[in-house]
PDB file of C-alpha atoms and ligand atoms in Angstrom:
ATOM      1  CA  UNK A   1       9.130 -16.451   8.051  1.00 92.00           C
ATOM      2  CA  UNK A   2      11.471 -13.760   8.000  1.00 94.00           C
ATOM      3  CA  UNK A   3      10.615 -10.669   5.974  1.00 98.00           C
ATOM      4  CA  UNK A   4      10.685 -10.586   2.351  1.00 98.00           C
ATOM      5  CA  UNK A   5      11.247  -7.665  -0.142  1.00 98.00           C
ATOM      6  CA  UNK A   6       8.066  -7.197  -2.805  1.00 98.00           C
ATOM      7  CA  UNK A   7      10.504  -8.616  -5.942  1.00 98.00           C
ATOM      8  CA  UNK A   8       8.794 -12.515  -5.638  1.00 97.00           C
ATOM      9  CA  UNK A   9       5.371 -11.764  -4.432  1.00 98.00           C
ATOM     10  CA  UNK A  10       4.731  -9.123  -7.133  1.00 98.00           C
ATOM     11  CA  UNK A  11       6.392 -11.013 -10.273  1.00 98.00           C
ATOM     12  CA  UNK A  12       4.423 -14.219  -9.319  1.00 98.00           C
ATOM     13  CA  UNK A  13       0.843 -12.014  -9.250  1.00 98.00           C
ATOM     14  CA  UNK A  14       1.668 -10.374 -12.311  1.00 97.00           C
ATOM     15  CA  UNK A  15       2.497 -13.472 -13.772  1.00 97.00           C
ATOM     16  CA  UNK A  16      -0.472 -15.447 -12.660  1.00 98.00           C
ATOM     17  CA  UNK A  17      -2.961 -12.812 -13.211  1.00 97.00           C
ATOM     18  CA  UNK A  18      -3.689 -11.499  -9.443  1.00 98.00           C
ATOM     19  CA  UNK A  19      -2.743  -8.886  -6.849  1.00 98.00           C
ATOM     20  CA  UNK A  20      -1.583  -8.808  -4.092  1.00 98.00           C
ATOM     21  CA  UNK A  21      -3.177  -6.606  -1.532  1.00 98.00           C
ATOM     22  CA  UNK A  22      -1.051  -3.701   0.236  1.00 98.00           C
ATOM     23  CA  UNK A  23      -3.110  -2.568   3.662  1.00 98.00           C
ATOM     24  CA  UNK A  24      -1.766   0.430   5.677  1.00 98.00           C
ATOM     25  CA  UNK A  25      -2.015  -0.422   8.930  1.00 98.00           C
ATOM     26  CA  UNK A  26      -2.321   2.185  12.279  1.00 98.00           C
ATOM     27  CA  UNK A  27      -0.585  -0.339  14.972  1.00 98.00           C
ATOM     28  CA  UNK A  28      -0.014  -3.389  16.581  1.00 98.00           C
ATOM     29  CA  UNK A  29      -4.015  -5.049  16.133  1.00 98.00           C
ATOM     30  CA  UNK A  30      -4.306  -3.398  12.946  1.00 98.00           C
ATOM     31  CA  UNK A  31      -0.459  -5.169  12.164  1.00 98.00           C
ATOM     32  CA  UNK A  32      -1.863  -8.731  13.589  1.00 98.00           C
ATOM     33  CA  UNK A  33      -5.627  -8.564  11.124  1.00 98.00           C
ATOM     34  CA  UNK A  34      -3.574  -8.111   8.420  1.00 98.00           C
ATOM     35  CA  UNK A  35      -0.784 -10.843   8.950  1.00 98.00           C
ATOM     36  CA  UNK A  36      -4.072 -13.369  10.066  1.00 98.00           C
ATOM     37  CA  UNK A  37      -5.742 -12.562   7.439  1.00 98.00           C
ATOM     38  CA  UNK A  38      -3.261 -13.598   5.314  1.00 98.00           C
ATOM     39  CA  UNK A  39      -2.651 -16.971   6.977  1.00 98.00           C
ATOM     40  CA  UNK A  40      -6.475 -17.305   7.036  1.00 98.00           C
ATOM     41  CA  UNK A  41      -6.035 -17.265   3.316  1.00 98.00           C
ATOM     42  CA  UNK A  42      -2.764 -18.336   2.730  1.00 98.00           C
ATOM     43  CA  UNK A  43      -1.959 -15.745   0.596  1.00 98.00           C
ATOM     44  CA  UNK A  44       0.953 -13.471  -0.229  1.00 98.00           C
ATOM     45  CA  UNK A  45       0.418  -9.581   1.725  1.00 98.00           C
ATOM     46  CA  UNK A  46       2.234  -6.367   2.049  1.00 98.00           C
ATOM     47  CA  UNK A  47       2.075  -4.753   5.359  1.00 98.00           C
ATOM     48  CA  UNK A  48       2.212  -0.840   4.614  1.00 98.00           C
ATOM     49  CA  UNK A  49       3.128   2.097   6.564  1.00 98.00           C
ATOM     50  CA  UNK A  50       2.198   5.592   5.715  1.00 97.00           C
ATOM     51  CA  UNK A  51       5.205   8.059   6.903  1.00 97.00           C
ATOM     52  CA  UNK A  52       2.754   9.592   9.152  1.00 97.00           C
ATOM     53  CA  UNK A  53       2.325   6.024  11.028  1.00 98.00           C
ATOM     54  CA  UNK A  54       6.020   5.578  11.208  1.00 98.00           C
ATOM     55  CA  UNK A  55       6.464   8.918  12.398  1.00 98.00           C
ATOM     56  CA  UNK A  56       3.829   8.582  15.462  1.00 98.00           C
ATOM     57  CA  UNK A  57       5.059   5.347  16.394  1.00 98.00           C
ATOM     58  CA  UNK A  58       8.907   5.380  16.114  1.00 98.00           C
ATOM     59  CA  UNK A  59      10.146   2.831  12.917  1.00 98.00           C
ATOM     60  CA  UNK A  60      11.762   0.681  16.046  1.00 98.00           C
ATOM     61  CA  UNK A  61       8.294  -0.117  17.766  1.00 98.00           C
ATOM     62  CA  UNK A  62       6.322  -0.970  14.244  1.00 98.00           C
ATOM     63  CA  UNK A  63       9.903  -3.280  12.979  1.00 98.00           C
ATOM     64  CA  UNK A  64       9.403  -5.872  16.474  1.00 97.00           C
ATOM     65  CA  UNK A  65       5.467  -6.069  15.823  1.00 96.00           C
ATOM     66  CA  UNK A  66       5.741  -7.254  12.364  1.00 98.00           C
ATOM     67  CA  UNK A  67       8.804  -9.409  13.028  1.00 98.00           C
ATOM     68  CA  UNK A  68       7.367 -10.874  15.732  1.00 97.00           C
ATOM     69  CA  UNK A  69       4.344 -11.533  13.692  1.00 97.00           C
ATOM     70  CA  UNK A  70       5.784 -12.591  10.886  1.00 97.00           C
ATOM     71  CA  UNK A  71       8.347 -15.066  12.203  1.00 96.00           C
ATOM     72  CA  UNK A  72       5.746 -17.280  13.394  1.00 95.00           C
ATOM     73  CA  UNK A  73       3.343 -17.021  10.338  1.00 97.00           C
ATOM     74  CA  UNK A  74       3.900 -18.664   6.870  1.00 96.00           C
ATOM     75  CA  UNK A  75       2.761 -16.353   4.430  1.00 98.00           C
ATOM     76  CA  UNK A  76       5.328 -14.463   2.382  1.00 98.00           C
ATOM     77  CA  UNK A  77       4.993 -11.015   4.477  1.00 98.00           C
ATOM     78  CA  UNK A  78       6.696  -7.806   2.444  1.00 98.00           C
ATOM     79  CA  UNK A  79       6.582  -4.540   5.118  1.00 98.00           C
ATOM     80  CA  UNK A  80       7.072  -1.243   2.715  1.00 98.00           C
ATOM     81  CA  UNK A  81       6.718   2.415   3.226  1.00 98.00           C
ATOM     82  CA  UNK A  82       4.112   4.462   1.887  1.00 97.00           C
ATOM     83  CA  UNK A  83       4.138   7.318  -0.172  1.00 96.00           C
ATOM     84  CA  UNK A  84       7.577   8.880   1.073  1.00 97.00           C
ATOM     85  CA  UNK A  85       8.822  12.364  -0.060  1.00 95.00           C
ATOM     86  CA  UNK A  86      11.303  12.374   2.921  1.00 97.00           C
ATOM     87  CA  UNK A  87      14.325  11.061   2.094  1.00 98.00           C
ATOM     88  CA  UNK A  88      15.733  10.846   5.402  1.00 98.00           C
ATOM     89  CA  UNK A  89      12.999   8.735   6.532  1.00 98.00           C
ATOM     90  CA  UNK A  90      13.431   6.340   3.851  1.00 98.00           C
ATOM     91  CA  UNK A  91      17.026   6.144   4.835  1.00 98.00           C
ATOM     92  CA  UNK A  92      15.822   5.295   8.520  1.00 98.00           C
ATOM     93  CA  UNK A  93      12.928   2.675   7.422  1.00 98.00           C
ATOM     94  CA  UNK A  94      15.669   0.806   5.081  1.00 98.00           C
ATOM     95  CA  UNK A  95      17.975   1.069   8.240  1.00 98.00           C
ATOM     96  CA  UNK A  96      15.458  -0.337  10.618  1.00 98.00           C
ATOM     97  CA  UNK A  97      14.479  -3.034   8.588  1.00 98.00           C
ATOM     98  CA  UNK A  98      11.822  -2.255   5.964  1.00 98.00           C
ATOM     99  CA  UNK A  99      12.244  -4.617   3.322  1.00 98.00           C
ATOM    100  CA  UNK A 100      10.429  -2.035   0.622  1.00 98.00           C
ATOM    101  CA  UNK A 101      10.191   1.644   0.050  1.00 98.00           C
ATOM    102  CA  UNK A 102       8.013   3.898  -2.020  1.00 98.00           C
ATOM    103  CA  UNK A 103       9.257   7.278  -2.851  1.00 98.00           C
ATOM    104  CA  UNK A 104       6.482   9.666  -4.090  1.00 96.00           C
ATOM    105  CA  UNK A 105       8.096  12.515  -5.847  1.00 96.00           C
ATOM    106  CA  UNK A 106       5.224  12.815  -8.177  1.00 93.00           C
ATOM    107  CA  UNK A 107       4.114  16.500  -7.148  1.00 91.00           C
ATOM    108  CA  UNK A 108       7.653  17.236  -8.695  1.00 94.00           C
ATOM    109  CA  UNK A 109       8.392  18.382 -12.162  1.00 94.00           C
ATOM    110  CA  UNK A 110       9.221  15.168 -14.188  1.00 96.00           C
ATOM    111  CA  UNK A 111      12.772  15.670 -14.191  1.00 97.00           C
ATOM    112  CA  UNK A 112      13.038  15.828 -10.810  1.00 97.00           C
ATOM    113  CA  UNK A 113      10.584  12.903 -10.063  1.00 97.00           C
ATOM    114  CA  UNK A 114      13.115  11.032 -11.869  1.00 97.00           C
ATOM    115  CA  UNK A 115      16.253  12.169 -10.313  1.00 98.00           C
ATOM    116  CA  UNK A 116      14.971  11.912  -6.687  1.00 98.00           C
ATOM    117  CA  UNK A 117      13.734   8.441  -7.481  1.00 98.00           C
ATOM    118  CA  UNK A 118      16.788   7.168  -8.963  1.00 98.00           C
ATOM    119  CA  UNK A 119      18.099   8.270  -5.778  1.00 98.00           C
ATOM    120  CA  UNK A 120      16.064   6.035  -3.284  1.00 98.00           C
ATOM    121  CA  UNK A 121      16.966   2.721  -6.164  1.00 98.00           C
ATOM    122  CA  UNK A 122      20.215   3.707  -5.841  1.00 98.00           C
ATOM    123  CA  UNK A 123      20.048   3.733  -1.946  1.00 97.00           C
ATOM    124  CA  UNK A 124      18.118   0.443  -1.440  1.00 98.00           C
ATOM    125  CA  UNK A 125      19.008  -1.869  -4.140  1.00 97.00           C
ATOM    126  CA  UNK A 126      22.360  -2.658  -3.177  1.00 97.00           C
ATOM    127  CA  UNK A 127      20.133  -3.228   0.168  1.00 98.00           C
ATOM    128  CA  UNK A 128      17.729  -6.194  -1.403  1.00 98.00           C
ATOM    129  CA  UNK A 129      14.992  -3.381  -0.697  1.00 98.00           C
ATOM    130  CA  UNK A 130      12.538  -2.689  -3.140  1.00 98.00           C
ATOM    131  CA  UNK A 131      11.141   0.394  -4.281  1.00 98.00           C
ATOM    132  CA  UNK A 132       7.783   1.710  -5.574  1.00 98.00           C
ATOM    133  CA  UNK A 133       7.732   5.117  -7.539  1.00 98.00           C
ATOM    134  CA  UNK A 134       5.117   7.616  -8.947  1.00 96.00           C
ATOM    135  CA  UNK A 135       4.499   9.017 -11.919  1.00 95.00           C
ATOM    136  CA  UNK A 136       1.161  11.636 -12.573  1.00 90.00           C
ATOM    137  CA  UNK A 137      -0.853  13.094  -9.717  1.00 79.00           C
ATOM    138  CA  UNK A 138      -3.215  10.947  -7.713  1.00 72.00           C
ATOM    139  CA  UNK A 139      -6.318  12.582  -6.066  1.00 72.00           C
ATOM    140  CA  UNK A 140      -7.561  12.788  -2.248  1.00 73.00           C
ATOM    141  CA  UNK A 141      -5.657  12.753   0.824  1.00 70.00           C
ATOM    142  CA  UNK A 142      -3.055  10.005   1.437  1.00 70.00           C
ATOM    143  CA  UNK A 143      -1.295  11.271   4.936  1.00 70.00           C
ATOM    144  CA  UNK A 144       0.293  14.385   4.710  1.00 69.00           C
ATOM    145  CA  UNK A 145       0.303  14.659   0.550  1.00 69.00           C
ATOM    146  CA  UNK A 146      -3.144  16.353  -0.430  1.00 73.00           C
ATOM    147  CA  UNK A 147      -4.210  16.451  -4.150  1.00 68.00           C
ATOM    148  CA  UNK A 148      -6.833  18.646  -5.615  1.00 70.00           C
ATOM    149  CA  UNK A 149      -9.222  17.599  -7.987  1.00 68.00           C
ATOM    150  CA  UNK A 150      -8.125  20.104 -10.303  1.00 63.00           C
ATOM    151  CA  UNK A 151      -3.847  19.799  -9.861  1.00 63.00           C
ATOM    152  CA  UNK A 152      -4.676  15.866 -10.200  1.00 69.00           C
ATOM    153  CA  UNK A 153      -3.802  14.553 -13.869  1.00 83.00           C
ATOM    154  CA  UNK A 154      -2.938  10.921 -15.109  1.00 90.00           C
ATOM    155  CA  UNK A 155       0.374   9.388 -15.950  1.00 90.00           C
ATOM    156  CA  UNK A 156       1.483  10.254 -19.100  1.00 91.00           C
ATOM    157  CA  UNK A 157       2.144   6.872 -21.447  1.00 93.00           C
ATOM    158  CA  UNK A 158       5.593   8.214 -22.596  1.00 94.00           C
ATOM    159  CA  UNK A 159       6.981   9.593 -19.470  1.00 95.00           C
ATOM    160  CA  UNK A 160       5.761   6.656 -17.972  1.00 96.00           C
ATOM    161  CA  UNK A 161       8.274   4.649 -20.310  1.00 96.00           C
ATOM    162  CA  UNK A 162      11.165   6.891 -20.367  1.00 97.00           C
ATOM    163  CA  UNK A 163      10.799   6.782 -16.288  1.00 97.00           C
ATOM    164  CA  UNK A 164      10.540   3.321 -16.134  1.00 97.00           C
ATOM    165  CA  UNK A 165      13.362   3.350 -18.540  1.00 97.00           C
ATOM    166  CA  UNK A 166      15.312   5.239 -16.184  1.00 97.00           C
ATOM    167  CA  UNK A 167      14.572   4.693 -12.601  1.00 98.00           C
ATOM    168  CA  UNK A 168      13.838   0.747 -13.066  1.00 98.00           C
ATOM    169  CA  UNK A 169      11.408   0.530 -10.146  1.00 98.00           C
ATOM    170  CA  UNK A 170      10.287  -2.539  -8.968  1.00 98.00           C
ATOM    171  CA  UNK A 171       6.850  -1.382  -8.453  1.00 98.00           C
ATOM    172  CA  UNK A 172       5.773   1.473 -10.452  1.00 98.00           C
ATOM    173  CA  UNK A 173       2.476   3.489  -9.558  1.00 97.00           C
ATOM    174  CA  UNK A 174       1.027   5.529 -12.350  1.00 96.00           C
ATOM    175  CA  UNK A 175      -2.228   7.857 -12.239  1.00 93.00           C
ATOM    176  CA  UNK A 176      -4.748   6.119 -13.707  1.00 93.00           C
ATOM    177  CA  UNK A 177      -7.822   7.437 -12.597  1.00 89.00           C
ATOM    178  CA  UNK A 178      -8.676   6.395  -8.990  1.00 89.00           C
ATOM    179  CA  UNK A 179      -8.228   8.506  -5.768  1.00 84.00           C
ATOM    180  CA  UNK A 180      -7.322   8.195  -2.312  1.00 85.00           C
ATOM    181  CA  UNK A 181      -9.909   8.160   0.074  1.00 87.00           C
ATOM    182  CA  UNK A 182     -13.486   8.098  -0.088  1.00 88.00           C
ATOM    183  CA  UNK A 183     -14.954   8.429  -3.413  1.00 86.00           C
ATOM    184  CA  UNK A 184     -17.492  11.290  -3.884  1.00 84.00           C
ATOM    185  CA  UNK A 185     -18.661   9.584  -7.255  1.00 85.00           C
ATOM    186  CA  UNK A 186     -17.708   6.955  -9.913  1.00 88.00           C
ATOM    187  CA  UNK A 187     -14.382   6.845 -10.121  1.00 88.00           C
ATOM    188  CA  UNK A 188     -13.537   7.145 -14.170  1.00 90.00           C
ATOM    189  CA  UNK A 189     -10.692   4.664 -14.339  1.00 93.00           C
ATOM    190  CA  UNK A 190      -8.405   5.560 -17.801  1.00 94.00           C
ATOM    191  CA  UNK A 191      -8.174   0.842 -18.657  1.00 96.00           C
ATOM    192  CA  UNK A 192      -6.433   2.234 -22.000  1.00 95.00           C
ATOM    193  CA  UNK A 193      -3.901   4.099 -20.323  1.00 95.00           C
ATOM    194  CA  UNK A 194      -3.337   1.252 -17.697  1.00 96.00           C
ATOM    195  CA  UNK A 195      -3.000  -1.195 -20.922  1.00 96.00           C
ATOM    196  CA  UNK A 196      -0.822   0.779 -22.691  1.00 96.00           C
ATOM    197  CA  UNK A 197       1.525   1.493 -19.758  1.00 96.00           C
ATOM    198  CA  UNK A 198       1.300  -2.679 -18.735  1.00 96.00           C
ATOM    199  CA  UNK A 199       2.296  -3.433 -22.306  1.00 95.00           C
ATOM    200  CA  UNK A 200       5.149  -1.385 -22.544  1.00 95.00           C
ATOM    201  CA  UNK A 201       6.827  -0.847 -18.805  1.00 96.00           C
ATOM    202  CA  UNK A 202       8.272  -3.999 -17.267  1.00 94.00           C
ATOM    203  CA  UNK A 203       7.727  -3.334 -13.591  1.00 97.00           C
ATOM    204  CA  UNK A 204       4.596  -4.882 -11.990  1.00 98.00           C
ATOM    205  CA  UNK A 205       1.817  -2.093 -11.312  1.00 98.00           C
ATOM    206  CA  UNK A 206       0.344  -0.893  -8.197  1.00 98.00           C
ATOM    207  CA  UNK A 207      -3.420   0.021  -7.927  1.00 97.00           C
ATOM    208  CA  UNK A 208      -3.432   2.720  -5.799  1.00 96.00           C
ATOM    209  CA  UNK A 209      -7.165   4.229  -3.903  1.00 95.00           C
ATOM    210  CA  UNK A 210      -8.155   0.869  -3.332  1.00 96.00           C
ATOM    211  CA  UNK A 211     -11.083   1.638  -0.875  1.00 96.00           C
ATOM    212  CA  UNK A 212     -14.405   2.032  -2.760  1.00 94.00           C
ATOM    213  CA  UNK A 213     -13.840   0.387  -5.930  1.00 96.00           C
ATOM    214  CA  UNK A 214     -16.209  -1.938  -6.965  1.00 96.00           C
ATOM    215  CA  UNK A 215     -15.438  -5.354  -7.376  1.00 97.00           C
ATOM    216  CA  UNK A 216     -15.353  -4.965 -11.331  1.00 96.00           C
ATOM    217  CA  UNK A 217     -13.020  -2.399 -11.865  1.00 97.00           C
ATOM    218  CA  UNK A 218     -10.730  -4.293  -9.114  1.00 97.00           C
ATOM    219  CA  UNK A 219     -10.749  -7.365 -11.182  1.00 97.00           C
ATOM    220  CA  UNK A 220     -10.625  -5.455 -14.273  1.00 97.00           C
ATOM    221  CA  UNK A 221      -7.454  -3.508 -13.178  1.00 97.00           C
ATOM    222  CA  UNK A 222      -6.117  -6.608 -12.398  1.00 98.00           C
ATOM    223  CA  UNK A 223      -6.532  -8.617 -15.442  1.00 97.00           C
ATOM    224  CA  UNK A 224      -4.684  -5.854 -17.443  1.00 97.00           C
ATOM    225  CA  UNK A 225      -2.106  -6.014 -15.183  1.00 96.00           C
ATOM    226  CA  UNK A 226      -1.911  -4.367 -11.839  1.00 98.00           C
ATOM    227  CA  UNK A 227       0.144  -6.748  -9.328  1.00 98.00           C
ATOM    228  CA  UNK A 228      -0.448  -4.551  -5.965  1.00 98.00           C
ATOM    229  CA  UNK A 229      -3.333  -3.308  -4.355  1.00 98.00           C
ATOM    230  CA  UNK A 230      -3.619  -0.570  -2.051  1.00 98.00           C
ATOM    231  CA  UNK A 231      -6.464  -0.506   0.766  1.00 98.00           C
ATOM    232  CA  UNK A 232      -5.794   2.341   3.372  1.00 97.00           C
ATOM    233  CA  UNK A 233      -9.154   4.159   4.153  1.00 97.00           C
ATOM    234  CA  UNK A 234     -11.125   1.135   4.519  1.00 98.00           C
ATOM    235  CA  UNK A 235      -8.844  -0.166   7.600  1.00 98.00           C
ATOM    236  CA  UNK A 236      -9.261   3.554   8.992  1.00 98.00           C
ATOM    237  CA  UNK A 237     -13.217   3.135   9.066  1.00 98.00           C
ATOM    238  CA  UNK A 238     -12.799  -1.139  10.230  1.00 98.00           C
ATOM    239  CA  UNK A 239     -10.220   0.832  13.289  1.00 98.00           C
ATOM    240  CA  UNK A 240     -12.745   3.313  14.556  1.00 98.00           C
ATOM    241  CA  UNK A 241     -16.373   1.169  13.583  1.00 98.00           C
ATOM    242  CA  UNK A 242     -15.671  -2.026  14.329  1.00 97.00           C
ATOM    243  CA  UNK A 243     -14.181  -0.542  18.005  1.00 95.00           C
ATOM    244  CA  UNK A 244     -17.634   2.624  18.477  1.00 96.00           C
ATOM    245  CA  UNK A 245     -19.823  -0.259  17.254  1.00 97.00           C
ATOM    246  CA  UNK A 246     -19.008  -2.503  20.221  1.00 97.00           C
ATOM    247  CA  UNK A 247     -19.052   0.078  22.454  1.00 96.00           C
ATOM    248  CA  UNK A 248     -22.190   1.441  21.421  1.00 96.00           C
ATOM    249  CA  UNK A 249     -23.821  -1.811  21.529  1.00 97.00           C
ATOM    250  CA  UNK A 250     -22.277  -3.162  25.185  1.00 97.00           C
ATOM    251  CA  UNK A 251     -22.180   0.612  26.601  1.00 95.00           C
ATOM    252  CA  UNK A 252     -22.251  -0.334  30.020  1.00 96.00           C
ATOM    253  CA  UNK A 253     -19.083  -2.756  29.750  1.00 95.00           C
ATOM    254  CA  UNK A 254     -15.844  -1.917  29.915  1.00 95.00           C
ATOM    255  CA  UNK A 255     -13.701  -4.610  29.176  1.00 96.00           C
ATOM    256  CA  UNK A 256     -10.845  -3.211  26.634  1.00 96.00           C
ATOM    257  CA  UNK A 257      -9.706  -6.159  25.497  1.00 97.00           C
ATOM    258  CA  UNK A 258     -13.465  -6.967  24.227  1.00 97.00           C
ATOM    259  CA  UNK A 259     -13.548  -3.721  22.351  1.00 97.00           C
ATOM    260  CA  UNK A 260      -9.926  -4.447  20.581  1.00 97.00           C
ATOM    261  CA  UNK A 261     -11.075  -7.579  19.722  1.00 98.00           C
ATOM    262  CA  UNK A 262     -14.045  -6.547  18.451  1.00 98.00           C
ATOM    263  CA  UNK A 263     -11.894  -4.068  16.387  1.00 98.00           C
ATOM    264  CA  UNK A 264      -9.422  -6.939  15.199  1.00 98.00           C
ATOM    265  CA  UNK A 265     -12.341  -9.227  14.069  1.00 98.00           C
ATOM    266  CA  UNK A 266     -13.999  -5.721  12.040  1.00 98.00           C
ATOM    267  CA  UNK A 267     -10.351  -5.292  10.644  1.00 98.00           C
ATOM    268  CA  UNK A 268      -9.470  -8.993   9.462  1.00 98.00           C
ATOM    269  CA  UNK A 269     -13.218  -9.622   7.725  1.00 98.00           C
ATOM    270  CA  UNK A 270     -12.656  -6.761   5.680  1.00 98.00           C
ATOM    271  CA  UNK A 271      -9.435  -7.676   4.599  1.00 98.00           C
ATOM    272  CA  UNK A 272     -10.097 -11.432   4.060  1.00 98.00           C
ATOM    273  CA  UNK A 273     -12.799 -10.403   1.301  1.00 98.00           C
ATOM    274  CA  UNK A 274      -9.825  -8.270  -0.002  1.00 98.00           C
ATOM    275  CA  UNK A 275      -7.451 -11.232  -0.131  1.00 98.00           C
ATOM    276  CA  UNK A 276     -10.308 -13.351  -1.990  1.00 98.00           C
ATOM    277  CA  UNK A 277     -11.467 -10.893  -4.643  1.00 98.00           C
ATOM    278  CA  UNK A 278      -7.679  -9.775  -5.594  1.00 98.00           C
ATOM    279  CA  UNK A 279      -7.023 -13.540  -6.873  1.00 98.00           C
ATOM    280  CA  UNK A 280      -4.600 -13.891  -3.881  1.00 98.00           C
ATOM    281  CA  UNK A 281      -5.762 -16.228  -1.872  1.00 98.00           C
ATOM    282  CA  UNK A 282      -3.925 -19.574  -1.804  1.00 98.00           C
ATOM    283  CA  UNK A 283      -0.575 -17.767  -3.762  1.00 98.00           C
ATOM    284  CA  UNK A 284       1.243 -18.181  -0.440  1.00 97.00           C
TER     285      UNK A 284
HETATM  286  P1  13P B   1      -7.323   4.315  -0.091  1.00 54.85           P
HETATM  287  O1  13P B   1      -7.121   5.103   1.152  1.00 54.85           O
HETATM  288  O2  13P B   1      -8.289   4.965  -1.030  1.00 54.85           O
HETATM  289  O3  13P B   1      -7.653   2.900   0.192  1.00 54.85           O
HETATM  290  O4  13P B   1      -5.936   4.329  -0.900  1.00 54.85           O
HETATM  291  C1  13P B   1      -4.864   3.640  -0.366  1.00 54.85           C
HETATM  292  C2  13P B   1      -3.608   3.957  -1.074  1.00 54.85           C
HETATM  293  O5  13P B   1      -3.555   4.059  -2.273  1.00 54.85           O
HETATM  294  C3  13P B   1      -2.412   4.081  -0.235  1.00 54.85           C
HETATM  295  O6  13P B   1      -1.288   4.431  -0.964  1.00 54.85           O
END
């Protein structure tokens, strides 16, 4: 099927009480366990790219892997940019053929958060592209944007309406508690914030610091509301175990294609449980 934009696949999961999962992948293998998993499970999936990944691989190369993939798969398949502060990059992902963009201007003061991510809706709507925005300060390291414990803070409920209000993202992310990366302890997710920002912001909400979570507080974030789920770390450790474990274990074999399948099978079972715990599976 030919790309699709986030608009459907997010208003059906926020209608019908799931998410659907958002994995950043690292290149082509990482691209197909993602897209298989999804057929596996006939379920809805968002292939992300951080701006790192687009960067290292050229947006041209990563636009023919997931085209070619997608066109001969039958999942709804949404490909969307990860936390962005560049706008020129944006502009070249929605030129190349990203069908969703996130711009993350949320280390900004809030007026300019706003104004810069008015800027990207007004680039890509009149595009059918969708885009994600950021309000509050999410901890950890997500590519190139660091956040310390102490500068992170949570969304606040009113900004989070007036900026709603006035961007009119598609997908909005708010800080609600959970961090990028590995956590060091329990994560202290803020539900009451998440509630009160679901209740009163239209656009559907994106989990963000998937990796880690425990399957309660994913399925609690989702039955207040969160549409999107974002897994990044998790296919970084699948990408580098699931290839050193083969190896380690068949040391005297070198056969590449073993090891990269070894890594595409560590990849897609990971993702797969994903798929089933976010409520996803069979939404295709
Ligand atoms: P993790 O790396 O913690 O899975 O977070 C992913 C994410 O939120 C990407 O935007």
């Amino acid at each position: 099927m030919p790309l699709e934009n986030m608009n459907v696949m997010l208003g059906k999961a926020k209608d019908g009480g799931y998410a659907v999962g958002a994995f950043n992948i690292l290149d082509y293998n990482s691209t197909k366990a993602v897209i298989l998993a999804a057929e596996q499970t006939s379920a809805p999936v968002i292939i992300q790219t951080s701006a790192k990944t687009v960067i290292f691989w050229g947006a041209s190369a990563i636009i023919s892997w997931v085209r070619q993939l997608a066109d001969s798969s039958s999942v709804p398949i949404a490909l969307h940019l990860d936390h962005c502060k560049d706008l020129d990059l944006i502009k070249n992902c929605i030129e190349s053929g990203w069908t969703s963009v996130m711009i993350d201007a949320s280390s900004k003061p809030f007026d300019e958060n706003l104004s810069l991510s008015r800027q990207v809706v007004r680039m890509a709507r009149p595009k059918n592209i969708t885009v994600e925005a950021e309000l509050g300060a999410i901890v950890g390291v997500e590519d190139d944007i660091h956040v310390k414990q102490q500068d992170a803070h949570l969304a606040d409920p009113e900004q989070a309406i007036e900026f709603c209000e006035k961007v009119e993202p598609d997908c909005f992310a708010p800080a609600i508690g959970t961090a990028h990366g590995v956590y060091k302890g329990v994560p202290k997710i803020a539900y009451d914030l998440l509630e009160e920002i679901v209740t009163k912001v239209a656009a559907p909400i994106a989990l963000h610091g998937g990796t880690g979570l425990a399957d309660d507080v994913f399925k609690k974030c989702i039955s207040l509301g969160c549409a999107k789920v974002n897994i990044s770390t998790q296919l970084k450790y699948a990408f580098i175990d699931g290839f050193a474990n083969y190896h380690n274990a068949n040391n005297t074999e070198y056969n590449p294609l073993k090891v990269i399948d070894a890594q595409f099978n560590a990849l897609k079972a990971g993702i797969v449980e994903n798929i089933k715990l976010f409520g996803s599976a069979g939404k295709a």
